[in-house]
PDB file of C-alpha atoms in Angstrom:
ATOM      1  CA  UNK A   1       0.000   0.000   0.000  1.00 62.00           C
ATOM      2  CA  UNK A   2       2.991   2.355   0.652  1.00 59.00           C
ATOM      3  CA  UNK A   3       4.695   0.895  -2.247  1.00 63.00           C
ATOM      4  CA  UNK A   4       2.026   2.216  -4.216  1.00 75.00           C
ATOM      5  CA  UNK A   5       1.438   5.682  -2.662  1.00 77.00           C
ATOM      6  CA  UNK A   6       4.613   6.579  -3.075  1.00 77.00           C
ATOM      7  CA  UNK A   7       4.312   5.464  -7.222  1.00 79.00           C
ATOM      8  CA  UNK A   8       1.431   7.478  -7.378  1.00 83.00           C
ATOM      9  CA  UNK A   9       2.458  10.856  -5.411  1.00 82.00           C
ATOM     10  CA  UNK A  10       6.221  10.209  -6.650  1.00 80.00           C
ATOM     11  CA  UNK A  11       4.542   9.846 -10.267  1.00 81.00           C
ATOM     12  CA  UNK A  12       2.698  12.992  -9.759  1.00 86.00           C
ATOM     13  CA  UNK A  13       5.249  15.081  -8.765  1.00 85.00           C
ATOM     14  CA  UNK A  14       8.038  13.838 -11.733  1.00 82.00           C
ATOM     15  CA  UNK A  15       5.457  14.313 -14.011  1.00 86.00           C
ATOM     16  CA  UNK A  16       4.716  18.084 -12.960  1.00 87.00           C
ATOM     17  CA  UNK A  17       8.327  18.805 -12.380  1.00 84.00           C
ATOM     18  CA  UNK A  18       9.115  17.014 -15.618  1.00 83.00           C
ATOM     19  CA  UNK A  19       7.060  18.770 -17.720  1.00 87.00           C
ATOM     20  CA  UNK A  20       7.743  22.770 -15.802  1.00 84.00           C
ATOM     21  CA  UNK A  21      11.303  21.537 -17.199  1.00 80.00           C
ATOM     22  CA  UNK A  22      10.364  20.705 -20.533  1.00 82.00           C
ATOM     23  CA  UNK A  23       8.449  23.912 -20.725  1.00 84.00           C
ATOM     24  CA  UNK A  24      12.048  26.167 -19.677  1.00 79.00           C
ATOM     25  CA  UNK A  25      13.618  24.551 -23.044  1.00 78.00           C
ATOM     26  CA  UNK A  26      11.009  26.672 -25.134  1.00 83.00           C
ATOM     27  CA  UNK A  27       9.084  29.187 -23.474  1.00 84.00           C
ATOM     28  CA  UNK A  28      10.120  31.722 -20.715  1.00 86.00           C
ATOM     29  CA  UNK A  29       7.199  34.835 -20.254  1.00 88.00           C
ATOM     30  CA  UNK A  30      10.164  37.308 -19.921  1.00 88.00           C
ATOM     31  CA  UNK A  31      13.825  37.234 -21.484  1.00 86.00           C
ATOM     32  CA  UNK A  32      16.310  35.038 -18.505  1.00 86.00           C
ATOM     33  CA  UNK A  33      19.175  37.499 -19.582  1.00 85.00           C
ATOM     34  CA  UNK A  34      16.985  40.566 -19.692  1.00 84.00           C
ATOM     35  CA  UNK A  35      17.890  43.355 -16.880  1.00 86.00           C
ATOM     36  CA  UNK A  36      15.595  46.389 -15.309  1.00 86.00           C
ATOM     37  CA  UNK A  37      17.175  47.586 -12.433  1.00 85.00           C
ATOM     38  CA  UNK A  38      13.945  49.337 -11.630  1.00 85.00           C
ATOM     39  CA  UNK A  39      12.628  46.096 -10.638  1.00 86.00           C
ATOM     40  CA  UNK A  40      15.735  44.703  -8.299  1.00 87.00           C
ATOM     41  CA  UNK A  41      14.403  42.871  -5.938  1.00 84.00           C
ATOM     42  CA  UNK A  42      11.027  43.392  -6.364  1.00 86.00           C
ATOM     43  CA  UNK A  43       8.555  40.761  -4.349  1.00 87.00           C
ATOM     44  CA  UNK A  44       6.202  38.265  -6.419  1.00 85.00           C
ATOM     45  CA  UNK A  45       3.108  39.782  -8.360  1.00 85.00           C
ATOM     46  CA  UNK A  46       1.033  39.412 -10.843  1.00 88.00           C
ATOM     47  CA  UNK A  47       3.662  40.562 -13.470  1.00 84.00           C
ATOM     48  CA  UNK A  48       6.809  38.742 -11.503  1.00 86.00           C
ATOM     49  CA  UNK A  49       4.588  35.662 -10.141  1.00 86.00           C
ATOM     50  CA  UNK A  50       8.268  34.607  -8.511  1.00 88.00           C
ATOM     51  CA  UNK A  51       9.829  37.874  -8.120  1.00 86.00           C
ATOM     52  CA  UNK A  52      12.855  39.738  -9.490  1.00 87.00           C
ATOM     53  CA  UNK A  53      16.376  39.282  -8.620  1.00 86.00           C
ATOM     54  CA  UNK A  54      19.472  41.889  -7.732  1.00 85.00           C
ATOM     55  CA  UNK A  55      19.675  42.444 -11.281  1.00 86.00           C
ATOM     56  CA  UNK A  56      15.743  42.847 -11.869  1.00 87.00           C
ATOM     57  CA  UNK A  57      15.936  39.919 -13.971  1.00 88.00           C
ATOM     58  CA  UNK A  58      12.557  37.709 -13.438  1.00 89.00           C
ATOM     59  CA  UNK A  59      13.444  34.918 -11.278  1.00 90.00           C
ATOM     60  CA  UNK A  60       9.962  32.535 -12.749  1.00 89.00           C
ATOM     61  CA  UNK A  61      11.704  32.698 -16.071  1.00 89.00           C
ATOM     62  CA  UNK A  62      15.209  31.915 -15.055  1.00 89.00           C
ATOM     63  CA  UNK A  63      14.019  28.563 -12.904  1.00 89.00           C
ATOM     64  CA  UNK A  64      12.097  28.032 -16.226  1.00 89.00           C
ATOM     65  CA  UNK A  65      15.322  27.851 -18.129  1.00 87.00           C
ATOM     66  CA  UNK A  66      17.589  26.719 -15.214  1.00 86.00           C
ATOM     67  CA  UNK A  67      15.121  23.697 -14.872  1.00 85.00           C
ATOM     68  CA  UNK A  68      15.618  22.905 -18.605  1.00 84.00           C
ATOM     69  CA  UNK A  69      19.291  23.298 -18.434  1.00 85.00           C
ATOM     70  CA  UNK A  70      19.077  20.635 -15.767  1.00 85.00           C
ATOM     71  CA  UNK A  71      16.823  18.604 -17.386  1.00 84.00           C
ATOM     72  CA  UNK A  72      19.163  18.792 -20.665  1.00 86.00           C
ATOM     73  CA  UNK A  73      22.104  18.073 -18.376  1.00 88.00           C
ATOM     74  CA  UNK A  74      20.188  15.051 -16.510  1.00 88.00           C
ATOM     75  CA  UNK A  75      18.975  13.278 -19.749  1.00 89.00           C
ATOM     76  CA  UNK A  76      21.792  13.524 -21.691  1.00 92.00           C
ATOM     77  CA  UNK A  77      23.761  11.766 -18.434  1.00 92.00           C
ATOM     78  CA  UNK A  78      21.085   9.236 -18.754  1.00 92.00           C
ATOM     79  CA  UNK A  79      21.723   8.659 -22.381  1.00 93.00           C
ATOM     80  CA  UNK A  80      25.767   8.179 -21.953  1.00 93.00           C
ATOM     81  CA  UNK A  81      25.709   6.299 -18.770  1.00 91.00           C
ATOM     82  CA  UNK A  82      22.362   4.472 -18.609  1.00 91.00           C
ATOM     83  CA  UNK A  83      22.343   3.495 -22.424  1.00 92.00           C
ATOM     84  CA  UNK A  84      26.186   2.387 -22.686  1.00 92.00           C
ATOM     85  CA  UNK A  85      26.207   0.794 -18.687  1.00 91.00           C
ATOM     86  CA  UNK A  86      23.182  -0.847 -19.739  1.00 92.00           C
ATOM     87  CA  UNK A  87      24.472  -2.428 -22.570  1.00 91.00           C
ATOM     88  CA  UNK A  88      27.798  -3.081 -20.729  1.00 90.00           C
ATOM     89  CA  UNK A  89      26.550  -4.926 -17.758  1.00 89.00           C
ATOM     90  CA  UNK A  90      24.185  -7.023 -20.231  1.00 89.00           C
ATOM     91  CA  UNK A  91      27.063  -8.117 -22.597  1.00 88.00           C
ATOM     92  CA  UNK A  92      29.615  -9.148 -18.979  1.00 88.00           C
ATOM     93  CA  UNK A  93      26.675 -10.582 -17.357  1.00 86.00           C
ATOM     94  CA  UNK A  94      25.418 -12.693 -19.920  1.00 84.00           C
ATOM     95  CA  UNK A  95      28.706 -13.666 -21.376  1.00 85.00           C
ATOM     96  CA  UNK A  96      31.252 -13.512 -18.626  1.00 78.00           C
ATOM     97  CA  UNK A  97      34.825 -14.806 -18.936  1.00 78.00           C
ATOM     98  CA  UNK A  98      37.710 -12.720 -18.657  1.00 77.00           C
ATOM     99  CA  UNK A  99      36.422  -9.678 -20.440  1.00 78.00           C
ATOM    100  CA  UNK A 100      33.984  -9.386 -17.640  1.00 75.00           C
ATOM    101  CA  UNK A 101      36.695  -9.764 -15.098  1.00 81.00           C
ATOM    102  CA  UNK A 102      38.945  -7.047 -16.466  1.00 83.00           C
ATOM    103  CA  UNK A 103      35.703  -4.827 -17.352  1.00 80.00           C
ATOM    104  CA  UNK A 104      33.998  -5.265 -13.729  1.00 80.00           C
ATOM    105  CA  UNK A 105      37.578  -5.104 -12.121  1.00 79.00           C
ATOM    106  CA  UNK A 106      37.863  -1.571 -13.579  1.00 79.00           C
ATOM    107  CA  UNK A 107      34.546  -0.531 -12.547  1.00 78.00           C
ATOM    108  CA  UNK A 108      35.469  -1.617  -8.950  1.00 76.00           C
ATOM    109  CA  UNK A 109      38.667   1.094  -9.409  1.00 74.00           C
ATOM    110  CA  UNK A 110      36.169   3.318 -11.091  1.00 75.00           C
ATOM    111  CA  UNK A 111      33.444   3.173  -7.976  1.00 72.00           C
ATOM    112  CA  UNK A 112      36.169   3.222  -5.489  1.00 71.00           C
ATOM    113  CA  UNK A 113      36.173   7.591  -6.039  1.00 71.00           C
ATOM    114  CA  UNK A 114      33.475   9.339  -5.244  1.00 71.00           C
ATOM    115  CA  UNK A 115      31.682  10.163  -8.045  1.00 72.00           C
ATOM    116  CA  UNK A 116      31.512  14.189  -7.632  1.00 72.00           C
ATOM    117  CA  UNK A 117      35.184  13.827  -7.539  1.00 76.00           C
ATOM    118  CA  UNK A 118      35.639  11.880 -11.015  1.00 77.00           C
ATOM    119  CA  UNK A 119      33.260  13.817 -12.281  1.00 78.00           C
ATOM    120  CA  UNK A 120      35.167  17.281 -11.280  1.00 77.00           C
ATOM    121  CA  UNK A 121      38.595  15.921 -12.676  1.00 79.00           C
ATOM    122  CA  UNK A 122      36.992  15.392 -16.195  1.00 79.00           C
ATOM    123  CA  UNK A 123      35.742  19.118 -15.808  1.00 80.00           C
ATOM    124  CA  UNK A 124      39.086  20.459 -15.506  1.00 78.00           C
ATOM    125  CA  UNK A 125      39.978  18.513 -18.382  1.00 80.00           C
ATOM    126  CA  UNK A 126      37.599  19.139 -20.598  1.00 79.00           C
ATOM    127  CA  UNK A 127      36.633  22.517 -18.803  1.00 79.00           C
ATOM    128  CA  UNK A 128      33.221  24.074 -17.578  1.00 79.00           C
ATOM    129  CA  UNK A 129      30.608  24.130 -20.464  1.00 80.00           C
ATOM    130  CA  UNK A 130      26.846  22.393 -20.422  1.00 83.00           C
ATOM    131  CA  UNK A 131      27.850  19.511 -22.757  1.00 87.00           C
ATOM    132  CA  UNK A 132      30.962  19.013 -21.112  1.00 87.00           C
ATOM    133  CA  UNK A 133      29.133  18.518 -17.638  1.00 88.00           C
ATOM    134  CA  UNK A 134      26.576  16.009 -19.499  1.00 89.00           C
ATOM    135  CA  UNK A 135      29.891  14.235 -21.122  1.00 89.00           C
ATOM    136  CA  UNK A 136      32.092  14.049 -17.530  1.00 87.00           C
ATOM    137  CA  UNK A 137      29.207  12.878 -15.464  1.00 89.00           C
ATOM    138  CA  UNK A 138      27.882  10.191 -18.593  1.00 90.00           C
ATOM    139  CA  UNK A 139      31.364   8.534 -18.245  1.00 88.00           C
ATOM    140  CA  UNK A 140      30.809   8.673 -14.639  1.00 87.00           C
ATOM    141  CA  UNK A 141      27.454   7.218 -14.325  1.00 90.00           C
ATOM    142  CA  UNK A 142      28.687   3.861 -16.334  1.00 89.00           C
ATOM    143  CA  UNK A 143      30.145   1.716 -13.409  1.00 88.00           C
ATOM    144  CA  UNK A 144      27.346   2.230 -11.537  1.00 88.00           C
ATOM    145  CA  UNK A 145      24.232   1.365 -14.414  1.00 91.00           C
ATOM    146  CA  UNK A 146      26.844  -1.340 -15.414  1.00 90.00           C
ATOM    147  CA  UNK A 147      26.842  -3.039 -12.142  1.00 89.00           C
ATOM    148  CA  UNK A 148      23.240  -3.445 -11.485  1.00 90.00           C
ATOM    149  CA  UNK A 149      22.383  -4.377 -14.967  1.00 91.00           C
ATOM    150  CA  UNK A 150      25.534  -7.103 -14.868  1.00 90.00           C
ATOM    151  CA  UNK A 151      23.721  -8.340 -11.388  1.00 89.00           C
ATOM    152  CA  UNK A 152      20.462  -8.812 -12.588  1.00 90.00           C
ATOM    153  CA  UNK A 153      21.371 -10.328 -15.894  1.00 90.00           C
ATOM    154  CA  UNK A 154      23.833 -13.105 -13.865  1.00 88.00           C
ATOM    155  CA  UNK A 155      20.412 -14.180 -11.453  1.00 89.00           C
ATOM    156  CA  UNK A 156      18.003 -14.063 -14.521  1.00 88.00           C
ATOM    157  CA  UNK A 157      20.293 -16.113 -17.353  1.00 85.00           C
ATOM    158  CA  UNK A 158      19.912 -19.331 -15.719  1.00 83.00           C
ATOM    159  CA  UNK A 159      16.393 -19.141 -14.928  1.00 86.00           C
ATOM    160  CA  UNK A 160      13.733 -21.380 -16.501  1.00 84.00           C
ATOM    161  CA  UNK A 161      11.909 -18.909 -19.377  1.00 83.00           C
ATOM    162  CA  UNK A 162      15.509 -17.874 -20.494  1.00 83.00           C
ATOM    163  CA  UNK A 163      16.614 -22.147 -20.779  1.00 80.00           C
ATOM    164  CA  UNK A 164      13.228 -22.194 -22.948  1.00 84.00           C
ATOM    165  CA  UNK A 165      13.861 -19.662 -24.585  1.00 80.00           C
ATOM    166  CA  UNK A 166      17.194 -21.156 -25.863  1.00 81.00           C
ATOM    167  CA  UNK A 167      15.909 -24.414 -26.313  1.00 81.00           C
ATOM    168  CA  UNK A 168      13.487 -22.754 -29.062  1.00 83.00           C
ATOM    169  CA  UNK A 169      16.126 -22.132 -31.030  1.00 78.00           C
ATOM    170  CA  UNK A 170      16.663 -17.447 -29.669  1.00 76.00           C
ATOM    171  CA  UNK A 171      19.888 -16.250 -30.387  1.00 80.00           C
ATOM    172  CA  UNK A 172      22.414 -14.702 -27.758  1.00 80.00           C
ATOM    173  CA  UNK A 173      21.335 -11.298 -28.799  1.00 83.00           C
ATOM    174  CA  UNK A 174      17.403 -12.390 -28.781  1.00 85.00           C
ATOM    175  CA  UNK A 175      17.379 -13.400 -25.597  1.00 83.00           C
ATOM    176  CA  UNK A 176      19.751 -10.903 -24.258  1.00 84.00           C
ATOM    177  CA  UNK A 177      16.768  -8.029 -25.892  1.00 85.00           C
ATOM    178  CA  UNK A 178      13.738  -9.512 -26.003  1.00 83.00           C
ATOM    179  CA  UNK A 179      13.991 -12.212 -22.927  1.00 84.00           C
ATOM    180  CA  UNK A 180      16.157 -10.778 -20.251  1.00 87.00           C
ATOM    181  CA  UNK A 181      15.954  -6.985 -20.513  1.00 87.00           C
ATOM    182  CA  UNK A 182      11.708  -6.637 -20.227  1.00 88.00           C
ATOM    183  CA  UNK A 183      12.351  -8.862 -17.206  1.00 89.00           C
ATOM    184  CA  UNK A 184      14.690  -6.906 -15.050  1.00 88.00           C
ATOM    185  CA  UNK A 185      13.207  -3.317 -16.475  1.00 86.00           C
ATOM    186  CA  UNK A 186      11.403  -3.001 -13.164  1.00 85.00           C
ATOM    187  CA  UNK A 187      15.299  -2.554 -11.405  1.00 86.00           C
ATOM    188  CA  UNK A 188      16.259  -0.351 -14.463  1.00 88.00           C
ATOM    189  CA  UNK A 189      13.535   2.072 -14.296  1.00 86.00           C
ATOM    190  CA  UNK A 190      14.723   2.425 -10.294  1.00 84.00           C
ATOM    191  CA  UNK A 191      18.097   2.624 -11.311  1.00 87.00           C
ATOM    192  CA  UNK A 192      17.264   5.741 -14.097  1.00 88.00           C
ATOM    193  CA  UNK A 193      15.377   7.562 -11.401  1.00 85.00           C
ATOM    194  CA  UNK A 194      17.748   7.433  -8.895  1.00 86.00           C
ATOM    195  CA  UNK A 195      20.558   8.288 -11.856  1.00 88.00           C
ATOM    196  CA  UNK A 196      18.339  11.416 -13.081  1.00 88.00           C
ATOM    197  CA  UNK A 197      18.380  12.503  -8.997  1.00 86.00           C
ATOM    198  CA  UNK A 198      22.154  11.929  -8.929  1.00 87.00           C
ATOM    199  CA  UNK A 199      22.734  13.512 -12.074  1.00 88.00           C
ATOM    200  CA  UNK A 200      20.486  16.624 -11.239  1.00 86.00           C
ATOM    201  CA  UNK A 201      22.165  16.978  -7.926  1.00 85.00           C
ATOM    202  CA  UNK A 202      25.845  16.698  -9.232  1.00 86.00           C
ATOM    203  CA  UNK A 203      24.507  19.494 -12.003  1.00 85.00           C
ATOM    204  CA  UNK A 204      23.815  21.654  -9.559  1.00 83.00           C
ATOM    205  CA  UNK A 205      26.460  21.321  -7.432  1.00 82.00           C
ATOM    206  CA  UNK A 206      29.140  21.638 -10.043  1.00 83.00           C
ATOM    207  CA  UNK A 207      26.913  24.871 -11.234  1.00 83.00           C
ATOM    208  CA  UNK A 208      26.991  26.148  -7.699  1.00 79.00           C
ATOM    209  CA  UNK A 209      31.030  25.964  -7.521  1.00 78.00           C
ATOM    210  CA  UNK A 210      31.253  27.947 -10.847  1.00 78.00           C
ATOM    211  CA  UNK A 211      32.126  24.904 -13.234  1.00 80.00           C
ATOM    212  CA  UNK A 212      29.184  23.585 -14.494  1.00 78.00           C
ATOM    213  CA  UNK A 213      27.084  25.050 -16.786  1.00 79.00           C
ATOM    214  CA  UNK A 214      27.830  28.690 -17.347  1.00 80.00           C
ATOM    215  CA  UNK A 215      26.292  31.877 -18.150  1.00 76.00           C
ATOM    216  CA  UNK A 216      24.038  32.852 -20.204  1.00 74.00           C
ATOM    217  CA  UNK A 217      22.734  29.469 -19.613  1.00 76.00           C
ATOM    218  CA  UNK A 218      20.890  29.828 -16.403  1.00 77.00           C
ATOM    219  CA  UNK A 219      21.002  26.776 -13.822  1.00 82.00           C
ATOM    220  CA  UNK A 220      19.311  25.966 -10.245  1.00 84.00           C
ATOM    221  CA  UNK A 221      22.471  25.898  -9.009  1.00 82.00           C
ATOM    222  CA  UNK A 222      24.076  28.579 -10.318  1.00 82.00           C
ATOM    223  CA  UNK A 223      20.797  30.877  -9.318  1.00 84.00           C
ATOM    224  CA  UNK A 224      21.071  29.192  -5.734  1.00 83.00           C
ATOM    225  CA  UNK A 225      25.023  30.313  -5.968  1.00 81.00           C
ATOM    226  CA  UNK A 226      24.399  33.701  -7.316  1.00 81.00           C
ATOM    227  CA  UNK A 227      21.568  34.377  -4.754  1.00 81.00           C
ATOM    228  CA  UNK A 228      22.748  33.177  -1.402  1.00 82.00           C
ATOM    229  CA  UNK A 229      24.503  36.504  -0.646  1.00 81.00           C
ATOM    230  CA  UNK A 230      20.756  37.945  -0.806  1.00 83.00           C
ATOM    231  CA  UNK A 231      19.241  35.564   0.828  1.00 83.00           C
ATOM    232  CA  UNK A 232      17.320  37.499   3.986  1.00 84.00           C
ATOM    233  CA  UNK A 233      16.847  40.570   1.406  1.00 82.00           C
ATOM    234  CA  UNK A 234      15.282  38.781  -1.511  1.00 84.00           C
ATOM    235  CA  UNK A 235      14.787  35.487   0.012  1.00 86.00           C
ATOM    236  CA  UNK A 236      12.211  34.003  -2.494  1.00 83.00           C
ATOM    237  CA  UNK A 237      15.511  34.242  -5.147  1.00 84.00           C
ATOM    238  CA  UNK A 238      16.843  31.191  -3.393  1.00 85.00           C
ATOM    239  CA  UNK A 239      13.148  30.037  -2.166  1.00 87.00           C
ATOM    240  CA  UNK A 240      11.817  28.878  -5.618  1.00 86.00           C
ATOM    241  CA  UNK A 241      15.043  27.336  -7.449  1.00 87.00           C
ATOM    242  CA  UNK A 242      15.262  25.343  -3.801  1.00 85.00           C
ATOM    243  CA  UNK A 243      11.573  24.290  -4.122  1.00 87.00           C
ATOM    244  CA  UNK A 244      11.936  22.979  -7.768  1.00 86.00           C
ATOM    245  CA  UNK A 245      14.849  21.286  -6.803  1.00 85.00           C
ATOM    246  CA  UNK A 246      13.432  19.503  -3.684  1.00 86.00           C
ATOM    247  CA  UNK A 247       9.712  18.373  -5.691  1.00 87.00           C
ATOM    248  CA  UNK A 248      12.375  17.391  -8.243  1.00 85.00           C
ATOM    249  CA  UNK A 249      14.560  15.426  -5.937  1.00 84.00           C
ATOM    250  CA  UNK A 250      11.611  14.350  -3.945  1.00 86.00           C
ATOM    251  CA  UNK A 251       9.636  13.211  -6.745  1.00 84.00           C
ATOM    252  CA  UNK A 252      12.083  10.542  -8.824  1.00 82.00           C
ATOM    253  CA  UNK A 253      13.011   9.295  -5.429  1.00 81.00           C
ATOM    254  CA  UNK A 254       9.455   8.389  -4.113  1.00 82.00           C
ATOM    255  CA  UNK A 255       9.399   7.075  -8.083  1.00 80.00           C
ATOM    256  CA  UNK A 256      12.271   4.676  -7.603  1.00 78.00           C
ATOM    257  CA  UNK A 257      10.609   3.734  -4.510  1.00 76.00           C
ATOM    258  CA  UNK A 258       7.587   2.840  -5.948  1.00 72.00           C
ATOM    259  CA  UNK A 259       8.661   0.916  -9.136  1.00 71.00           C
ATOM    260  CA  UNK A 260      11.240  -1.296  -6.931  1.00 63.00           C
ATOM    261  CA  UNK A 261       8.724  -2.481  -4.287  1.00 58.00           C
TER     262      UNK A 261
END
């Protein structure tokens, strides 16, 4: 009964956050960039429904765009490390052998860092930059998608449906794709979630330091950076990136909650 509460208010909540984010990638009521120093930190109304910041820029339409930068950033991580750790941890698991040991060996080296800290060294490689932050934390996010995926495929290869399956006469790659992967998407699905969180929260952090995505791209945490020095005089400037950030977080978790009960 929890189980499911959570999958329905967790659904809820991704799905409004989700789609506030999709709306920042194409429609903002006022330019982000756009200053009127008339209007510094002016307090929510009906023309500024979130307020104005110390530049008099309008603080709805920057968390519009911020939370589309994010969700550009937290997708595209998805796409590097969910679709290639995916793929990796269903190739080792199902095949095994020494390629797995060598490839699962370096993901133990790989996991053994934290992943903020992996994630920053690639930054000052590659530098600060929206697609480099969606590159660095992609490569970062393998191990982990490859481990889980490589777990479930070793318990599920040797069950019954899958010896059918073979004894029909389905290929390697058949029952790798049609067999095995529908039955462990219920982990999978958990696993994204919890990866878009991660990813969303290592966005913003490395925004917040200065070196993720950078201006005139506007980010949570980069608003959250820029605003804490105002925080008592124009408090909702930090109030309302926070709050997206939290339903956000909030949301996908209770989401990974519910689909892995």
């Amino acid at each position: 009964m929890v189980e499911k509460r959570n999958l329905i208010v967790g659904g809820t909540l991704a799905a409004a956050v989700t789609v506030f984010m999709l709306v920042g990638l194409f429609y903002t009521p006022y330019d982000p960039e756009a200053m009127d120093l008339s209007m510094k930190f002016a307090p929510a109304s009906f023309a500024h429904l979130f307020g104005c910041d110390q530049f008099g820029r309008d603080v709805l339409s920057r968390v519009l765009q911020g939370s589309g930068t994010t969700f550009l950033v937290a997708a595209g991580t998805l796409c590097i490390g969910g679709g290639l750790g995916t793929l990796l941890g269903l190739f080792t698991g199902y095949f095994g052998g020494w390629p797995d040991e060598m490839i699962m060996r370096f993901n133990d080296l790989v996991v053994a860092f934290p992943s903020i800290l992996l994630a920053l060294i690639f930054i000052s490689l590659l530098g600060p930059g929206k697609y480099n932050v969606i590159l660095a934390l992609g490569i970062v996010f393998i191990p982990s998608f490859a481990r889980i995926v490589r777990s479930q495929v070793i318990v599920h290869k040797d069950m019954d449906y899958v010896k059918s399956a073979r004894l029909m006469g389905a290929g390697r790659l058949r029952t790798l794709f049609v067999h095995i992967l529908p039955n462990i998407r219920r982990t999978l699905f958990s696993a994204l979630a919890i990866g878009f969180n991660n990813a969303v929260l290592s966005e913003a952090g490395m925004s917040y330091l200065g070196i993720g995505v950078q201006p005139p791209d506007a980010s949570i945490g980069r608003m959250m950076s820029e605003a804490q020095a105002y925080i008592f005089t124009a408090p909702w400037s930090v109030l309302f990136p926070g709050a997206v950030m939290i339903l956000m977080v909030l949301g996908f978790g209770l989401l990974s909650d519910g689909w892995s009960a």
